Amino acid sequence: MSFEKEVYIPEHVAIIMDGNGRWAKIRGLERLYGHYNGVRAIKAVVRSARKIGIKFLTLYAFSTENWLRSASEVSGLMSLYGRVMLKYARSLINQNVRFETIGDLEKLPPMLCDRIDSLKARTAHCDGMLLTTALNYGSRDELLRAINRANEAHVERFSHWKEFEKYLDTSGLPDVDLLIRTSGEQRVSNFLLLQSAYAELYFPKKYWPDFLDDDFFEAIHEFQRRQRRFGKVIDAG
Ligand code: IPE
Ligand code: IPE
Ligand code: MG
């Protein structure tokens, strides 16, 4: 697919990677095979985002509610993410991509925390794109932790949103410009609720493992067809 670089590229794209379980189910496979095959799509969107100059890419990998799944799915996901972080490091460095996380890491298995720390350290010098992975992340949990941090810093009153957002996990990230959720579901499931206040929403039908380079580029094209207003009156004429 051709891609016009000169038109407006979103600065921050966030993705709810959904549909792995259904992808596996229609093939008569266990849900975990859907997650395994989702890794290909992760690599495709990182590569594509990097190619067109997106600066911030944020992926929803595990929500605060996903602990409610079976123990075998949860532990399978944790070990998959651990393996990916180890094997994917070299590729991220080659692409000049820095790795970060949002979410409460304290509740994750120590093996995964070690891999996360190591990948953050190994990519700390990369400045081509920031890849943020949301792990044990939920907007409501993030909000509570932000309020507690502000209390610990003895902040009594906020006058501006800019002052408060420093306490969120996403401190330093710009607002989301484009929020994509694959699999046809049209909901945000506790992901970046505050940061997506003016995001454009896009809900492609494909299940996550099938969402590859051209699907990502199509999402960017769709974003470029939208008119953003931010509450103002924009005269198109
Ligand atoms: C998204 O795919 C991946 C994670 C939540 C980790 P799902 O596992 O939610 O797949 P569906 O929605 O059941 O098809
Ligand atoms: C959101 O998807 C979480 C991730 C993609 C990591 P879910 O599949 O968990 O969301 P619901 O339960 O369908 O809303
Ligand atoms: Mg789902």
XYZ file of N, CA and C in Angstrom, residues 5-206:
606
model
N 3.723 10.311 3.175
C 4.377 10.711 4.412
C 4.161 12.182 4.738
N 3.885 12.963 3.671
C 3.800 14.409 3.900
C 2.530 14.818 4.648
N 1.487 13.941 4.612
C 0.273 14.303 5.350
C 0.447 13.956 6.831
N -0.451 14.475 7.622
C -0.300 14.451 9.069
C -0.215 13.022 9.658
N 0.887 12.766 10.329
C 1.112 11.475 10.982
C 0.762 11.652 12.469
N -0.041 10.758 13.024
C -0.338 10.897 14.458
C 0.941 10.762 15.288
N 0.994 11.518 16.359
C 2.192 11.446 17.199
C 2.124 10.218 18.118
N 0.948 9.965 18.665
C 0.782 8.872 19.630
C -0.359 7.945 19.184
N -0.014 6.711 18.880
C -1.010 5.693 18.513
C -1.076 4.662 19.639
N -2.269 4.353 20.096
C -2.446 3.345 21.146
C -3.326 2.220 20.592
N -2.983 0.987 20.951
C -3.720 -0.149 20.382
C -4.184 -1.132 21.456
N -5.476 -1.460 21.406
C -6.029 -2.539 22.227
C -5.971 -3.793 21.350
N -5.014 -4.663 21.645
C -4.745 -5.832 20.796
C -5.759 -6.921 21.165
N -6.897 -6.940 20.498
C -7.981 -7.837 20.927
C -8.338 -8.862 19.847
N -8.771 -10.036 20.297
C -9.277 -11.060 19.372
C -8.399 -12.298 19.264
N -7.377 -12.398 20.099
C -6.491 -13.573 20.036
C -7.245 -14.867 20.331
N -8.112 -14.818 21.353
C -8.852 -16.022 21.757
C -9.763 -16.493 20.632
N -10.483 -15.556 20.000
C -11.402 -15.927 18.916
C -10.633 -16.402 17.692
N -9.474 -15.813 17.442
C -8.628 -16.247 16.317
C -8.295 -17.735 16.489
N -7.947 -18.110 17.720
C -7.597 -19.508 17.999
C -8.844 -20.395 17.923
N -9.936 -19.902 18.489
C -11.153 -20.717 18.582
C -11.659 -21.144 17.200
N -11.679 -20.207 16.241
C -12.209 -20.589 14.910
C -11.284 -21.577 14.207
N -10.081 -21.743 14.715
C -9.160 -22.738 14.147
C -9.117 -24.018 14.989
N -9.969 -24.078 15.992
C -10.006 -25.259 16.859
C -8.791 -25.375 17.759
N -8.162 -24.229 18.050
C -6.943 -24.244 18.881
C -7.220 -23.660 20.265
N -6.320 -23.948 21.197
C -6.384 -23.350 22.537
C -6.152 -21.836 22.426
N -6.722 -21.079 23.365
C -6.599 -19.619 23.343
C -5.137 -19.161 23.285
N -4.259 -19.904 23.977
C -2.854 -19.459 24.029
C -2.218 -19.385 22.642
N -2.682 -20.251 21.711
C -2.127 -20.187 20.355
C -2.462 -18.860 19.681
N -3.593 -18.304 20.057
C -3.945 -16.971 19.561
C -2.949 -15.943 20.065
N -2.606 -16.053 21.328
C -1.621 -15.107 21.891
C -0.263 -15.288 21.218
N 0.145 -16.558 21.024
C 1.445 -16.798 20.368
C 1.459 -16.146 18.987
N 0.361 -16.306 18.252
C 0.316 -15.748 16.891
C 0.148 -14.236 16.869
N -0.276 -13.689 18.003
C -0.388 -12.229 18.108
C 0.968 -11.535 18.099
N 2.015 -12.262 18.417
C 3.357 -11.662 18.467
C 3.766 -11.137 17.083
N 3.349 -11.872 16.036
C 3.662 -11.430 14.668
C 3.068 -10.035 14.403
N 1.858 -9.816 14.891
C 1.197 -8.515 14.697
C 1.898 -7.413 15.501
N 2.374 -7.765 16.687
C 3.132 -6.778 17.491
C 4.354 -6.325 16.696
N 5.075 -7.290 16.137
C 6.279 -6.950 15.369
C 5.909 -6.106 14.145
N 4.796 -6.442 13.501
C 4.372 -5.703 12.300
C 4.033 -4.249 12.635
N 3.314 -4.017 13.727
C 2.924 -2.623 14.002
C 4.120 -1.805 14.498
N 5.024 -2.432 15.218
C 6.223 -1.694 15.660
C 7.021 -1.276 14.424
N 7.241 -2.237 13.514
C 8.003 -1.965 12.286
C 7.321 -0.878 11.444
N 6.005 -0.989 11.291
C 5.267 -0.034 10.455
C 5.224 1.346 11.089
N 5.028 1.384 12.386
C 4.964 2.672 13.076
C 6.312 3.390 12.971
N 7.349 2.620 13.118
C 8.715 3.163 13.037
C 8.979 3.710 11.631
N 8.508 2.936 10.638
C 8.749 3.285 9.237
C 8.153 4.639 8.863
N 6.979 4.954 9.420
C 6.322 6.202 9.012
C 6.547 7.331 10.023
N 7.394 7.089 10.997
C 7.806 8.191 11.878
C 6.892 8.473 13.058
N 6.139 7.469 13.486
C 5.336 7.657 14.709
C 6.295 7.685 15.900
N 6.067 8.603 16.812
C 7.010 8.769 17.924
C 6.624 7.950 19.158
N 5.316 7.731 19.336
C 4.853 7.023 20.537
C 3.831 5.953 20.140
N 4.133 4.714 20.496
C 3.225 3.596 20.239
C 2.974 2.902 21.578
N 1.702 2.774 21.953
C 1.378 2.171 23.245
C 0.462 0.971 23.033
N 0.865 -0.185 23.547
C 0.128 -1.430 23.326
C -0.442 -1.968 24.637
N -1.726 -2.347 24.602
C -2.398 -2.895 25.788
C -2.161 -4.408 25.785
N -1.343 -4.880 26.698
C -0.948 -6.291 26.699
C -1.654 -7.104 27.785
N -1.959 -6.459 28.933
C -2.614 -7.199 30.022
C -3.311 -6.188 30.929
N -4.616 -6.351 31.094
C -5.377 -5.374 31.891
C -5.475 -5.815 33.351
N -5.860 -4.879 34.213
C -6.063 -5.216 35.632
C -7.196 -6.234 35.777
N -8.055 -6.326 34.777
C -9.171 -7.281 34.822
C -8.788 -8.644 34.235
N -7.689 -8.706 33.508
C -7.323 -9.975 32.859
C -6.882 -11.063 33.844
N -6.658 -10.690 35.126
C -6.369 -11.711 36.154
C -7.564 -12.631 36.352
N -8.735 -12.201 35.905
C -9.943 -13.014 36.078
C -9.994 -14.201 35.111
N -9.045 -14.302 34.216
C -8.990 -15.438 33.280
C -8.412 -16.679 33.976
N -8.432 -17.802 33.282
C -7.944 -19.033 33.914
C -6.467 -18.893 34.270
N -6.057 -19.623 35.326
C -4.654 -19.550 35.771
C -3.721 -19.956 34.637
N -4.130 -20.921 33.810
C -3.215 -21.375 32.755
C -3.072 -20.320 31.661
N -4.165 -19.598 31.351
C -4.028 -18.531 30.344
C -3.146 -17.401 30.881
N -3.369 -17.031 32.156
C -2.573 -15.938 32.748
C -1.091 -16.318 32.772
N -0.777 -17.517 33.247
C 0.645 -17.863 33.334
C 1.235 -18.061 31.943
N 0.432 -18.561 30.997
C 0.910 -18.691 29.614
C 1.238 -17.336 29.007
N 0.399 -16.342 29.294
C 0.657 -14.995 28.775
C 1.919 -14.397 29.387
N 2.067 -14.595 30.713
C 3.241 -14.021 31.397
C 4.519 -14.632 30.839
N 4.525 -15.968 30.649
C 5.775 -16.538 30.133
C 5.986 -16.171 28.664
N 4.905 -16.037 27.892
C 5.063 -15.582 26.501
C 5.699 -14.184 26.475
N 5.154 -13.267 27.280
C 5.708 -11.900 27.277
C 7.181 -11.900 27.709
N 7.506 -12.730 28.676
C 8.907 -12.833 29.120
C 9.811 -13.289 27.986
N 9.362 -14.313 27.258
C 10.182 -14.826 26.134
C 10.332 -13.778 25.042
N 9.224 -13.089 24.735
C 9.272 -12.078 23.669
C 10.257 -10.970 24.050
N 10.230 -10.557 25.303
C 11.120 -9.465 25.722
C 12.591 -9.838 25.568
N 12.877 -11.111 25.804
C 14.263 -11.570 25.667
C 14.670 -11.636 24.200
N 13.803 -12.250 23.382
C 14.170 -12.511 21.981
C 14.054 -11.280 21.081
N 13.259 -10.304 21.506
C 12.951 -9.169 20.657
C 13.907 -7.992 20.900
N 14.734 -8.100 21.920
C 15.575 -6.966 22.332
C 16.457 -6.461 21.193
N 17.147 -7.392 20.533
C 18.092 -7.008 19.481
C 17.378 -6.244 18.369
N 16.207 -6.728 17.979
C 15.430 -6.082 16.914
C 15.001 -4.665 17.325
N 14.588 -4.508 18.561
C 14.188 -3.170 19.022
C 15.379 -2.218 18.989
N 16.527 -2.700 19.444
C 17.734 -1.854 19.435
C 18.077 -1.475 17.983
N 18.035 -2.463 17.082
C 18.335 -2.189 15.665
C 17.379 -1.164 15.070
N 16.133 -1.176 15.552
C 15.150 -0.210 15.035
C 15.167 1.105 15.824
N 16.073 1.214 16.788
C 16.205 2.424 17.617
C 14.923 2.720 18.400
N 14.329 1.665 18.953
C 13.069 1.783 19.701
C 13.332 1.586 21.198
N 12.872 2.535 21.991
C 13.014 2.418 23.445
C 11.768 1.751 24.025
N 11.982 0.864 24.982
C 10.884 0.111 25.597
C 10.555 0.686 26.973
N 9.278 0.901 27.236
C 8.819 1.360 28.557
C 7.530 0.620 28.908
N 7.088 0.762 30.137
C 5.817 0.136 30.527
C 4.944 1.139 31.281
N 3.646 0.873 31.285
C 2.718 1.529 32.213
C 1.939 0.416 32.893
N 1.405 0.707 34.073
C 0.685 -0.313 34.831
C 1.447 -0.619 36.111
N 0.800 -1.403 36.972
C 1.392 -1.733 38.266
C 2.212 -3.015 38.132
N 3.517 -2.860 38.030
C 4.385 -4.015 37.775
C 4.579 -4.881 39.015
N 4.246 -4.333 40.182
C 4.529 -5.070 41.426
C 3.837 -6.421 41.485
N 2.696 -6.525 40.805
C 1.931 -7.777 40.897
C 2.326 -8.789 39.822
N 3.287 -8.439 38.993
C 3.703 -9.367 37.923
C 4.729 -10.356 38.460
N 4.855 -11.541 37.836
C 5.851 -12.519 38.319
C 7.273 -11.945 38.244
N 8.124 -12.290 39.209
C 9.493 -11.736 39.247
C 10.266 -11.992 37.949
N 10.051 -13.154 37.317
C 10.748 -13.450 36.052
C 10.434 -12.365 35.020
N 9.155 -11.997 34.934
C 8.757 -11.006 33.933
C 9.328 -9.624 34.296
N 9.306 -9.298 35.595
C 9.858 -8.000 36.031
C 11.334 -7.885 35.664
N 12.069 -8.982 35.822
C 13.499 -8.967 35.463
C 13.674 -8.702 33.971
N 12.861 -9.384 33.168
C 12.959 -9.199 31.704
C 12.592 -7.763 31.321
N 11.585 -7.217 31.988
C 11.153 -5.834 31.710
C 12.297 -4.868 32.039
N 12.877 -5.040 33.243
C 13.984 -4.152 33.655
C 15.130 -4.231 32.663
N 15.434 -5.466 32.255
C 16.565 -5.647 31.354
C 16.284 -5.023 29.984
N 15.061 -5.197 29.461
C 14.751 -4.615 28.147
C 14.741 -3.080 28.220
N 14.248 -2.536 29.325
C 14.276 -1.071 29.495
C 15.718 -0.574 29.489
N 16.581 -1.283 30.221
C 17.986 -0.855 30.312
C 18.679 -0.967 28.958
N 18.421 -2.088 28.266
C 19.118 -2.305 26.982
C 18.675 -1.339 25.894
N 17.458 -0.798 25.996
C 16.960 0.111 24.949
C 16.946 1.571 25.419
N 17.513 1.831 26.595
C 17.413 3.176 27.195
C 17.994 4.268 26.298
N 18.972 3.908 25.460
C 19.631 4.924 24.613
C 18.882 5.157 23.298
N 17.859 4.360 23.007
C 17.180 4.452 21.712
C 16.210 5.633 21.706
N 16.205 6.386 20.619
C 15.343 7.579 20.608
C 14.530 7.736 19.322
N 14.361 6.631 18.572
C 13.576 6.723 17.339
C 12.080 6.682 17.617
N 11.691 5.855 18.557
C 10.267 5.728 18.925
C 10.205 5.177 20.355
N 9.161 5.571 21.080
C 8.943 5.002 22.414
C 7.808 3.979 22.328
N 8.150 2.723 22.619
C 7.157 1.644 22.646
C 6.777 1.403 24.107
N 5.549 1.756 24.440
C 5.096 1.575 25.823
C 4.130 0.399 25.868
N 4.390 -0.535 26.767
C 3.516 -1.701 26.902
C 2.735 -1.576 28.208
N 1.425 -1.719 28.111
C 0.565 -1.630 29.289
C 0.401 -3.026 29.883
N 0.975 -3.229 31.060
C 0.972 -4.544 31.707
C 0.383 -4.408 33.109
N -0.585 -5.220 33.424
C -1.388 -5.019 34.637
C -1.798 -3.550 34.723
N -2.344 -3.059 33.623
C -2.753 -1.667 33.523
C -4.273 -1.567 33.473
N -4.797 -0.572 34.178
C -6.201 -0.186 34.075
C -6.246 1.300 34.397
N -7.056 2.058 33.681
C -7.098 3.510 33.917
C -7.529 3.857 35.336
N -8.464 3.084 35.874
C -8.948 3.416 37.217
C -7.874 3.150 38.264
N -7.147 2.058 38.085
C -6.044 1.749 38.996
C -4.957 2.826 38.878
N -4.675 3.231 37.640
C -3.676 4.282 37.416
C -4.084 5.585 38.110
N -5.378 5.895 38.033
C -5.871 7.134 38.646
C -5.698 7.088 40.169
N -6.042 5.950 40.776
C -5.888 5.834 42.239
C -4.420 5.967 42.638
N -3.550 5.289 41.871
C -2.122 5.373 42.210
C -1.602 6.804 42.012
N -2.131 7.518 41.011
C -1.710 8.902 40.767
C -2.130 9.797 41.938
N -3.349 9.599 42.416
C -3.837 10.414 43.540
C -2.983 10.140 44.782
N -2.669 8.861 45.003
C -1.835 8.522 46.158
C -0.433 9.135 46.041
N 0.114 9.123 44.837
C 1.439 9.751 44.642
C 1.378 11.246 44.927
N 0.320 11.883 44.460
C 0.177 13.330 44.689
C 0.035 13.609 46.181
N -0.698 12.741 46.874
C -0.836 12.905 48.337
C 0.515 12.768 49.021
N 1.268 11.773 48.593
C 2.601 11.570 49.200
C 3.512 12.769 48.950
N 3.290 13.446 47.832
C 4.092 14.642 47.517
C 3.483 15.901 48.158
N 2.433 15.707 48.997
C 1.756 16.788 49.722
C 1.172 17.861 48.804
N 0.675 17.443 47.646
C -0.001 18.403 46.768
C -1.442 18.515 47.257
N -1.891 19.732 47.581
C -3.234 19.871 48.128
C -4.277 20.196 47.080
N -3.854 20.860 46.046
C -4.819 21.348 45.072
C -4.180 21.434 43.694
N -4.949 21.021 42.682
C -4.469 21.149 41.296
C -5.290 22.215 40.591
N -4.630 23.103 39.880
C -5.366 24.118 39.123
C -5.517 23.730 37.669
N -4.568 22.970 37.174
C -4.585 22.605 35.752
C -4.361 21.117 35.581
N -4.939 20.565 34.514
C -4.741 19.160 34.188
C -3.258 18.847 34.017
N -2.533 19.780 33.392
C -1.100 19.577 33.147
C -0.342 19.275 34.447
N -0.784 19.876 35.546
C -0.107 19.638 36.833
C -0.413 18.228 37.335
N -1.648 17.767 37.084
C -2.035 16.450 37.602
C -1.466 15.308 36.777
N -1.406 15.498 35.455
C -1.044 14.362 34.594
C 0.383 13.869 34.841
N 1.187 14.693 35.505
C 2.553 14.262 35.856
C 2.537 13.043 36.796
N 1.434 12.862 37.509
C 1.356 11.756 38.468
C 0.820 10.464 37.847
N 0.388 10.551 36.598
C -0.103 9.351 35.916
C 1.078 8.507 35.435
N 0.817 7.233 35.141
C 1.872 6.357 34.610
C 2.408 6.905 33.294
N 1.543 7.615 32.555
C 1.898 8.096 31.214
C 2.600 9.443 31.244
N 3.065 9.863 32.403
C 3.778 11.135 32.514
C 4.861 11.233 31.432
N 4.843 12.335 30.701
C 5.840 12.506 29.641
C 5.338 12.107 28.263
N 4.267 11.317 28.212
C 3.695 10.926 26.915
C 2.668 11.979 26.483
N 2.592 12.277 25.186
C 1.517 13.170 24.738
C 0.182 12.432 24.757
N -0.932 13.167 24.669
C -2.251 12.533 24.582
C -2.314 11.583 23.383
N -3.200 10.614 23.469
C -3.378 9.675 22.351
C -4.081 10.398 21.190
N -3.515 10.255 19.984
C -4.155 10.820 18.790
C -5.099 9.811 18.149
N -4.644 8.571 18.086
C -5.424 7.517 17.418
C -5.457 6.290 18.318
N -6.673 5.828 18.636
C -6.852 4.623 19.440
C -7.485 3.543 18.559
N -6.761 2.439 18.398
C -7.225 1.332 17.557
C -7.607 0.168 18.457
N -8.767 -0.462 18.205
C -9.068 -1.736 18.863
C -9.449 -2.745 17.790
N -8.710 -3.815 17.706
C -9.010 -4.836 16.708
C -10.145 -5.744 17.197
N -10.613 -6.610 16.320
C -11.584 -7.680 16.595
C -13.044 -7.254 16.500
N -13.298 -5.980 16.175
C -14.677 -5.534 15.985
C -15.378 -5.058 17.250
N -14.783 -5.321 18.416
C -15.402 -4.819 19.656
C -15.243 -3.299 19.685
N -16.304 -2.620 20.127
C -16.238 -1.152 20.147
C -16.357 -0.656 21.581
N -15.316 -0.903 22.345
C -15.259 -0.383 23.721
C -13.803 -0.183 24.091
N -13.567 0.540 25.210
C -12.186 0.895 25.547
C -11.630 0.118 26.742
N -12.478 -0.655 27.422
C -12.022 -1.612 28.430
C -10.929 -1.076 29.360
N -11.177 0.113 29.923
C -10.304 0.644 31.005
C -8.903 1.016 30.517
N -8.779 1.351 29.222
C -7.462 1.676 28.653
C -7.341 3.175 28.390
N -6.395 3.846 28.979
C -6.040 5.239 28.685
C -7.258 6.157 28.572
N -8.187 6.029 29.523
C -9.441 6.782 29.428
C -9.202 8.285 29.434
N -8.286 8.739 30.276
C -8.033 10.184 30.366
C -7.165 10.682 29.222
N -6.202 9.851 28.838
C -5.256 10.239 27.792
C -5.899 10.223 26.407
N -7.045 9.552 26.284
C -7.738 9.459 24.990
C -8.904 10.438 24.901
N -8.888 11.454 25.742
C -10.027 12.393 25.803
C -10.421 12.915 24.431
N -9.436 13.173 23.570
C -9.719 13.669 22.212
C -9.147 12.769 21.127
N -8.945 11.490 21.469
C -8.407 10.555 20.471
C -9.463 10.237 19.413
N -9.005 9.973 18.208
C -9.872 9.407 17.181
C -9.918 7.899 17.421
N -11.110 7.324 17.354
C -11.272 5.894 17.633
C -11.457 5.127 16.327
N -10.830 3.957 16.248
C -10.908 3.151 15.024
C -11.040 1.682 15.417
N -12.058 1.023 14.857
C -12.367 -0.350 15.262
C -12.351 -1.310 14.078
N -11.172 -1.716 13.609
C -11.129 -2.681 12.509
C -11.668 -4.042 12.954
N -12.205 -4.803 11.993
C -12.845 -6.085 12.329
C -11.851 -7.225 12.561
N -10.683 -7.122 11.943
C -9.743 -8.251 12.022
C -9.347 -8.592 13.456
